Tab-separated table of C-alpha atoms in Angstrom:
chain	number	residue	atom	x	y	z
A	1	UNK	CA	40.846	121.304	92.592
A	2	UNK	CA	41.907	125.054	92.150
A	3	UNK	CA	41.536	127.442	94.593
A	4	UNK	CA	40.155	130.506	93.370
A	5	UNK	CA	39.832	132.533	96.623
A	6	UNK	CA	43.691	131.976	97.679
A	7	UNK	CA	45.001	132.943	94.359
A	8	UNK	CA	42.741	136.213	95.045
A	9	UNK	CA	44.128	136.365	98.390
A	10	UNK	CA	47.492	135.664	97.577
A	11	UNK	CA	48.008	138.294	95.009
A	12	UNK	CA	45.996	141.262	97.349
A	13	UNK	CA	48.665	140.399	100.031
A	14	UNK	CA	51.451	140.936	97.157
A	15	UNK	CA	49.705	144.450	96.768
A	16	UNK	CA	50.188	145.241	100.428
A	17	UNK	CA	46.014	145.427	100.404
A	18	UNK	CA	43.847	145.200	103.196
A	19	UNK	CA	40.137	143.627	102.574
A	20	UNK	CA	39.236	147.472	104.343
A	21	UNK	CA	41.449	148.824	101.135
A	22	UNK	CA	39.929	146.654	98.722
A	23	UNK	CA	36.667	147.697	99.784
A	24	UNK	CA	37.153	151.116	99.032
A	25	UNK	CA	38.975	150.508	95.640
A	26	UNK	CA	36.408	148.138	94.443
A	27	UNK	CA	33.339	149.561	96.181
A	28	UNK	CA	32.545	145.482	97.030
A	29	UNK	CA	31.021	145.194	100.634
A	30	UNK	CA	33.819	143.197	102.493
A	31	UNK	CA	32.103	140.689	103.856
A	32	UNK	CA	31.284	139.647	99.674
A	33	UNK	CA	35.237	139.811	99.545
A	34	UNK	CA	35.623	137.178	102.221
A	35	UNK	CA	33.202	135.289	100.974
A	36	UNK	CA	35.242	135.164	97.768
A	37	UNK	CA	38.679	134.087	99.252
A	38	UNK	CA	37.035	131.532	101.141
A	39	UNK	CA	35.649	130.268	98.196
A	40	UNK	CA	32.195	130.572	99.661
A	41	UNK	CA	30.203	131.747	96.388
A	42	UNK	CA	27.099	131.113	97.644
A	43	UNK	CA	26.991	133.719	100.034
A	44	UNK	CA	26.771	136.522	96.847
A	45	UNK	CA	23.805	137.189	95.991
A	46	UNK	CA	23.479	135.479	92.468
A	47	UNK	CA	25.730	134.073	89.596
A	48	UNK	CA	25.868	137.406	87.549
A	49	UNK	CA	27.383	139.069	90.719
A	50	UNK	CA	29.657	135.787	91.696
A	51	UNK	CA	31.005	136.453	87.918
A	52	UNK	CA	31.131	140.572	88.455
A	53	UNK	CA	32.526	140.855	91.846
A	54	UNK	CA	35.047	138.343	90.734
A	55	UNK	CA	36.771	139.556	87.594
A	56	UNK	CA	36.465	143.236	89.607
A	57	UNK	CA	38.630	141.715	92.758
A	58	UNK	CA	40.823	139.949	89.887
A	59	UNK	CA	41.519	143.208	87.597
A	60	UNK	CA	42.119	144.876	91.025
A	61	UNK	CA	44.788	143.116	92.463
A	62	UNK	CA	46.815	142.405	88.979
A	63	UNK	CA	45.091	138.814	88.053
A	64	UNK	CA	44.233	138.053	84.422
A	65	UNK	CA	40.175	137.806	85.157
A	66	UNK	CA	39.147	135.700	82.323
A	67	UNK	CA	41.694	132.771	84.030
A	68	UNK	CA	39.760	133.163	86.785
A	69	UNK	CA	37.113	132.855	85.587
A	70	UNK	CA	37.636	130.150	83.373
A	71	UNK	CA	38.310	127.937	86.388
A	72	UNK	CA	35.231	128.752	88.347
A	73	UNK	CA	33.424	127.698	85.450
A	74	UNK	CA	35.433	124.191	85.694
A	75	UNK	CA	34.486	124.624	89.557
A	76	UNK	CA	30.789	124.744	88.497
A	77	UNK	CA	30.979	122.057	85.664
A	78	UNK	CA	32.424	119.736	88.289
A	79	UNK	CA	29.503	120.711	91.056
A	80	UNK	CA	27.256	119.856	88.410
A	81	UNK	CA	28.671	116.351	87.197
A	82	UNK	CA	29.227	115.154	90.917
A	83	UNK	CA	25.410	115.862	91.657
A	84	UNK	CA	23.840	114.513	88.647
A	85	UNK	CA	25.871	111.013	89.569
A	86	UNK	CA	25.114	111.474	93.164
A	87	UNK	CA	21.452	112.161	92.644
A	88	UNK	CA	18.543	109.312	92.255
A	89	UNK	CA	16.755	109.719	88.534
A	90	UNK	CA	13.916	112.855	89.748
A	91	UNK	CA	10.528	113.445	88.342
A	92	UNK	CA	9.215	115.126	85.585
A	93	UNK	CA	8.537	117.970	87.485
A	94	UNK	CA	11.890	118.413	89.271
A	95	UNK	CA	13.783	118.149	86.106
A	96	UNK	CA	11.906	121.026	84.587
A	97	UNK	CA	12.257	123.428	87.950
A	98	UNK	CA	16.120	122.687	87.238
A	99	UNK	CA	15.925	123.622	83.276
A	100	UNK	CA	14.645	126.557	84.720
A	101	UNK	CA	17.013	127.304	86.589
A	102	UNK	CA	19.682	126.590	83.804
A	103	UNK	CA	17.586	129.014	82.045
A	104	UNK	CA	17.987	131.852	84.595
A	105	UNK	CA	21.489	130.923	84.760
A	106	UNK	CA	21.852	131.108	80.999
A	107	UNK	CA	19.487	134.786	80.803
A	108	UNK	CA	22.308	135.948	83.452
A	109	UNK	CA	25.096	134.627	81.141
A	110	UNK	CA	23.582	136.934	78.174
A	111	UNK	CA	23.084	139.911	80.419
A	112	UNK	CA	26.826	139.811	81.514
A	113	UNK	CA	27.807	139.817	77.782
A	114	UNK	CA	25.607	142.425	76.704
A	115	UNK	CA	26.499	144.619	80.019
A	116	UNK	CA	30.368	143.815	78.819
A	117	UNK	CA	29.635	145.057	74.608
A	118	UNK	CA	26.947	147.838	76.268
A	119	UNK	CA	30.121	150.956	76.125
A	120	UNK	CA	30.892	149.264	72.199
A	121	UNK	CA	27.218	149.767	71.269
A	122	UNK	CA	26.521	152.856	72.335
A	123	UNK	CA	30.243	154.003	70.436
A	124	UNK	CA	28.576	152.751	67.166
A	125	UNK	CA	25.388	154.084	67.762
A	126	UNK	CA	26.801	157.484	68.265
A	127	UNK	CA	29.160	157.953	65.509
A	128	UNK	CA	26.489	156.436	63.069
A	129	UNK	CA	23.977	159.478	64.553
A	130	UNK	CA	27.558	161.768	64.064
A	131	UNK	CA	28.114	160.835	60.416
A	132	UNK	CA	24.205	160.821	59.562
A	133	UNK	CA	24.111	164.259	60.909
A	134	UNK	CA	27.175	165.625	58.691
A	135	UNK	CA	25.422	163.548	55.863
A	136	UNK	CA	22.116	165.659	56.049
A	137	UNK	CA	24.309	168.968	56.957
A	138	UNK	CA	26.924	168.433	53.668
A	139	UNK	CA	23.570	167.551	51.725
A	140	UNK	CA	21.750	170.875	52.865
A	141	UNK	CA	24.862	172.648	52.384
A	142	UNK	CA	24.874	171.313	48.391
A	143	UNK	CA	21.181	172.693	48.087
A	144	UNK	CA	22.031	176.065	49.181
A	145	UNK	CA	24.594	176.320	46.815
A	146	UNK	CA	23.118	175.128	43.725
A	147	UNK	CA	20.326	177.629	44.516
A	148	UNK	CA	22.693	180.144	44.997
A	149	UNK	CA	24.222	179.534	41.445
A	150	UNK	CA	21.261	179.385	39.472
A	151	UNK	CA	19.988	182.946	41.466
A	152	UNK	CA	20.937	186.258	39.497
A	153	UNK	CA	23.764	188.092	40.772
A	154	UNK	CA	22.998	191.539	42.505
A	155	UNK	CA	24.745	194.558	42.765
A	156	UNK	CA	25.448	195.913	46.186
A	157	UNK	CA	25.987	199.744	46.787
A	158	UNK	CA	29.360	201.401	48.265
A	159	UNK	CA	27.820	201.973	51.874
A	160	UNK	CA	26.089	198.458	52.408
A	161	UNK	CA	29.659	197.121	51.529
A	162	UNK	CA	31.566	199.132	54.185
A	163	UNK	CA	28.957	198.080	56.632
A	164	UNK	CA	29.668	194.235	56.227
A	165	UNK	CA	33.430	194.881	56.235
A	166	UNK	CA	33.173	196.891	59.488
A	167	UNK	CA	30.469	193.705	60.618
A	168	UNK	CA	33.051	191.337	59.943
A	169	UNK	CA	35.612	193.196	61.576
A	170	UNK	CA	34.211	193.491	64.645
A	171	UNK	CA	33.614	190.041	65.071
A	172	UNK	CA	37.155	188.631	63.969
A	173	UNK	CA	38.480	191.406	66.994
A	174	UNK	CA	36.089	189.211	69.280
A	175	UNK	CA	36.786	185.851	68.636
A	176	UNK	CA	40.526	186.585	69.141
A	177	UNK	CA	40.136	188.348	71.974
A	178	UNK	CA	38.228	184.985	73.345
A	179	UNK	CA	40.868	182.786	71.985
A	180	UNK	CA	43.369	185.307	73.721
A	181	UNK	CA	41.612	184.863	77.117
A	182	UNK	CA	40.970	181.280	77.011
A	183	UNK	CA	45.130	180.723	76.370
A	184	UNK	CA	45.892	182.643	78.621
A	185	UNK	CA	44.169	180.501	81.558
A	186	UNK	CA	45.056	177.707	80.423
A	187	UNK	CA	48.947	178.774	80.433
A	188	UNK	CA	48.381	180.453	84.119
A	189	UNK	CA	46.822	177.008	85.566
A	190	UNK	CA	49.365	175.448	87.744
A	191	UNK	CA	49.205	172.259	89.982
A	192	UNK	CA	51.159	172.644	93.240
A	193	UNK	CA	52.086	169.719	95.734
A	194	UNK	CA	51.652	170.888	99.305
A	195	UNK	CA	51.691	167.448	101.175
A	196	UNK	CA	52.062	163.757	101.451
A	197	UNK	CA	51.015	161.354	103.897
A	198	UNK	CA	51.221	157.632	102.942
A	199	UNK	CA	49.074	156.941	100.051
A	200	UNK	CA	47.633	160.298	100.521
A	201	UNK	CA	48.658	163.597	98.414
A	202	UNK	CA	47.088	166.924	98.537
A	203	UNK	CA	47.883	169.929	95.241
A	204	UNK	CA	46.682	173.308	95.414
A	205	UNK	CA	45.055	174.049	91.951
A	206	UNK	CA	45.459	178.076	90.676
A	207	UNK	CA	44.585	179.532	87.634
A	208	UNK	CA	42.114	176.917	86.516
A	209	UNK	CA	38.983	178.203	84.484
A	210	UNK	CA	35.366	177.850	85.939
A	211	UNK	CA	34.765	174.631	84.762
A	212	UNK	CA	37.427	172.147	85.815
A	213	UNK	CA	37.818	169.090	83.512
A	214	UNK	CA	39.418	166.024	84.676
A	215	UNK	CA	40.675	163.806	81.462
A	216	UNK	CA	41.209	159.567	82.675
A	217	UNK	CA	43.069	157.005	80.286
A	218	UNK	CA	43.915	154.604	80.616
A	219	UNK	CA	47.283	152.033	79.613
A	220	UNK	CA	45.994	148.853	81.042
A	221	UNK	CA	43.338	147.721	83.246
A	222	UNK	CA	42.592	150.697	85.698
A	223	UNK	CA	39.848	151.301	88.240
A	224	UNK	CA	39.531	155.396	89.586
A	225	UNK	CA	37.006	157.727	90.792
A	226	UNK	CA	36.113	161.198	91.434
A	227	UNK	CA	34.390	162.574	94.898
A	228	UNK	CA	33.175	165.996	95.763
A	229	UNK	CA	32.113	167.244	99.136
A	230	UNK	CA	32.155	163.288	100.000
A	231	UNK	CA	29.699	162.152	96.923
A	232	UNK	CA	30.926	159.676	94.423
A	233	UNK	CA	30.789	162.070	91.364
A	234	UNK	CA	32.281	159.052	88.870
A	235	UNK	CA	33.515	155.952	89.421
A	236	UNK	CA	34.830	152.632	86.817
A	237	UNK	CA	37.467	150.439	85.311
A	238	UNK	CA	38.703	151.723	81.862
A	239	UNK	CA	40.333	148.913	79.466
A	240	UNK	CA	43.476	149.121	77.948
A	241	UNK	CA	42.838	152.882	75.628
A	242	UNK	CA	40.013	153.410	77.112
A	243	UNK	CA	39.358	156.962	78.731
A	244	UNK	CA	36.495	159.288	80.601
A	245	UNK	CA	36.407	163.187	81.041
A	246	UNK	CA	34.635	163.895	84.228
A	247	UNK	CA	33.548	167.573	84.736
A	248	UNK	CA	33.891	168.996	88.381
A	249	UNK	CA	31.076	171.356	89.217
A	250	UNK	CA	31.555	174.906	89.222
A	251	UNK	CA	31.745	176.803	92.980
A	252	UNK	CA	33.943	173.518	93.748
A	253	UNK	CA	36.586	173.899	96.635
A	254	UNK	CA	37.788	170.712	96.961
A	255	UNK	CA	38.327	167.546	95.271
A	256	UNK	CA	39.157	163.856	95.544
A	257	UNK	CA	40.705	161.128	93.073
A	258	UNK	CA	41.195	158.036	93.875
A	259	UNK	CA	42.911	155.748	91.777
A	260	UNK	CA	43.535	152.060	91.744
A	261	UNK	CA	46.099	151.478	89.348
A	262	UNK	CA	48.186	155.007	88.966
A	263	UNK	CA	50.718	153.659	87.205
A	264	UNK	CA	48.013	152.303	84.479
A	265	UNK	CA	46.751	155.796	84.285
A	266	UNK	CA	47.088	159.350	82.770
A	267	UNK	CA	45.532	162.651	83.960
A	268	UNK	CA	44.743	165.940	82.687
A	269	UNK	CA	43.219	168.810	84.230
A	270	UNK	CA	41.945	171.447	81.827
A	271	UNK	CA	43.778	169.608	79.281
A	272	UNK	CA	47.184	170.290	81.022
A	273	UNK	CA	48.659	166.679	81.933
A	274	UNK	CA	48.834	166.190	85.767
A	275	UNK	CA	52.371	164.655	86.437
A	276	UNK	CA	51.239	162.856	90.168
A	277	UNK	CA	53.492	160.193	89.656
A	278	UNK	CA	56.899	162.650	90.380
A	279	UNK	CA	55.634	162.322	93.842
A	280	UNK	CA	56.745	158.593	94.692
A	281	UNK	CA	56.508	157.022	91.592
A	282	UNK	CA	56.400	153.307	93.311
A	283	UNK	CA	52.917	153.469	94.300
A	284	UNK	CA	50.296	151.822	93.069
A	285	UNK	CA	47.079	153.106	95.187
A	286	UNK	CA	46.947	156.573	95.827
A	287	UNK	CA	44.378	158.913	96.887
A	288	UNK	CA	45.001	162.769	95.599
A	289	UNK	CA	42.947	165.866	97.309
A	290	UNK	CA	43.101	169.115	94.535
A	291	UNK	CA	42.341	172.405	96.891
A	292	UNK	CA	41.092	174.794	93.879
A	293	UNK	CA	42.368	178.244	95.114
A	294	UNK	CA	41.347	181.740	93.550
């Protein structure tokens, strides 16, 4: 019979992980995460979250989930067997409370496929809204000009056309002054490391602009997050290309990013890649503190 929970366990001892450090990666109460490597799935509090906290623990600690949980669903298939031989033939009645269970069992099944194609909806949905929109804009656009054709030209006098050159001008010497200023903070932003302790790092970040965007992506299976003043701000697992820009909010001091699988993942701060694995590139788990200075 396989053993589920010790291949879980076995591979979070390979990582060096404590349950206490697997609690804070995967935000799973720990006493769900010993109830997992002893095999003891009824203690969760349903099937969707036996299935969730599972493949969560299994991406975690570098197990292919679907494995997993193709053989608790051998587990399950056996459980069922060894009870329908074991049990008398049951009423009428009984056998419909247990089709509806199956049923709530099944409705469970389909919510933990939509949940998993919910981020690939929402995609499609938004680029078809995207493209509709330039549809209706490039349409518009053609309307304006075949007016435009079919309207008699007009003659404009000497002084009206030195106004609109002056106009125009003035705002060409605006926009590149903006474009001037914006480069320029972006090339005086500059991530210092001031110290290490363990897994822990801590950067001073100068020059930044107001609004300080982290960019995550992910190469692989990767679970981060992103805490300010001690609130979760954003927290996941991004797929293989995935990626997530997180927005830290202005007046900020201080920030923290945790990530689960560093090696897995990219970062960029203002756009400007953040290079954290220089600082012992062997880790796996780290936890990074960014002081923003003035």
């Amino acid at each position: 019979m396989s053993d589920i929970g010790k291949k879980l366990k076995d591979a979070r001892n390979e990582k060096h992980y404590t349950l206490d450090d697997l609690q804070q990666i995967t935000k799973i109460q720990k006493r769900y995460l010993i109830a997992i490597e002893e095999n003891d799935f009824d203690a969760l509090p349903g099937n969707f979250y036996v299935r969730a906290f599972i493949r969560q623990y299994a991406d975690t600690v570098g197990v292919k989930s679907d494995d997993i949980l193709s053989e608790l669903d051998e587990i399950t298939g056996e459980k069922q067997a060894t009870n329908q031989v074991a049990e008398p033939e049951v009423t009428s009645r009984t056998q419909a409370i247990r089709q509806q269970g199956g049923d709530v069992e099944k409705n469970n099944e389909i919510l933990e496929k939509i949940m998993h194609y919910l981020p690939t909806i929402i995609i499609v949905a938004v680029v078809a809204v995207i493209l509709g929109s330039i549809y209706f804009v490039s349409s518009g656009n053609r309307k304006q000009a075949e007016q435009a054709s079919s309207t008699p030209s007009v003659s404009v006098t000497t002084d009206e056309s030195t106004s609109e050159k002056k106009s125009s001008s003035q705002k060409v010497k605006k926009a590149s002054s903006s474009e001037e200023a914006s480069t320029k903070g972006a090339t005086n932003q500059k991530i210092t490391h001031e110290s290490t302790s363990g897994s822990n790092f801590t950067y001073a970040l100068t020059g930044a602009s107001k609004d300080v965007k982290l960019k995550f992506s992910s190469n692989g299976s990767s679970w981060s997050s992103v805490s300010v003043n001690g609130t979760a701000t954003w927290q996941g697992t991004l797929e293989d290309g995935a990626s997530k820009t997180v927005t830290i909010p202005e007046g900020t001091k201080s920030f923290m990013i945790n990530l689960g699988n560093s090696k897995a993942t990219t970062l960029t701060i203002n756009g400007k890649k953040f290079n954290f694995l220089k600082d012992n590139s062997s880790l796996t788990v780290r936890r990074i503190t960014v002081n923003i200075a003035e």
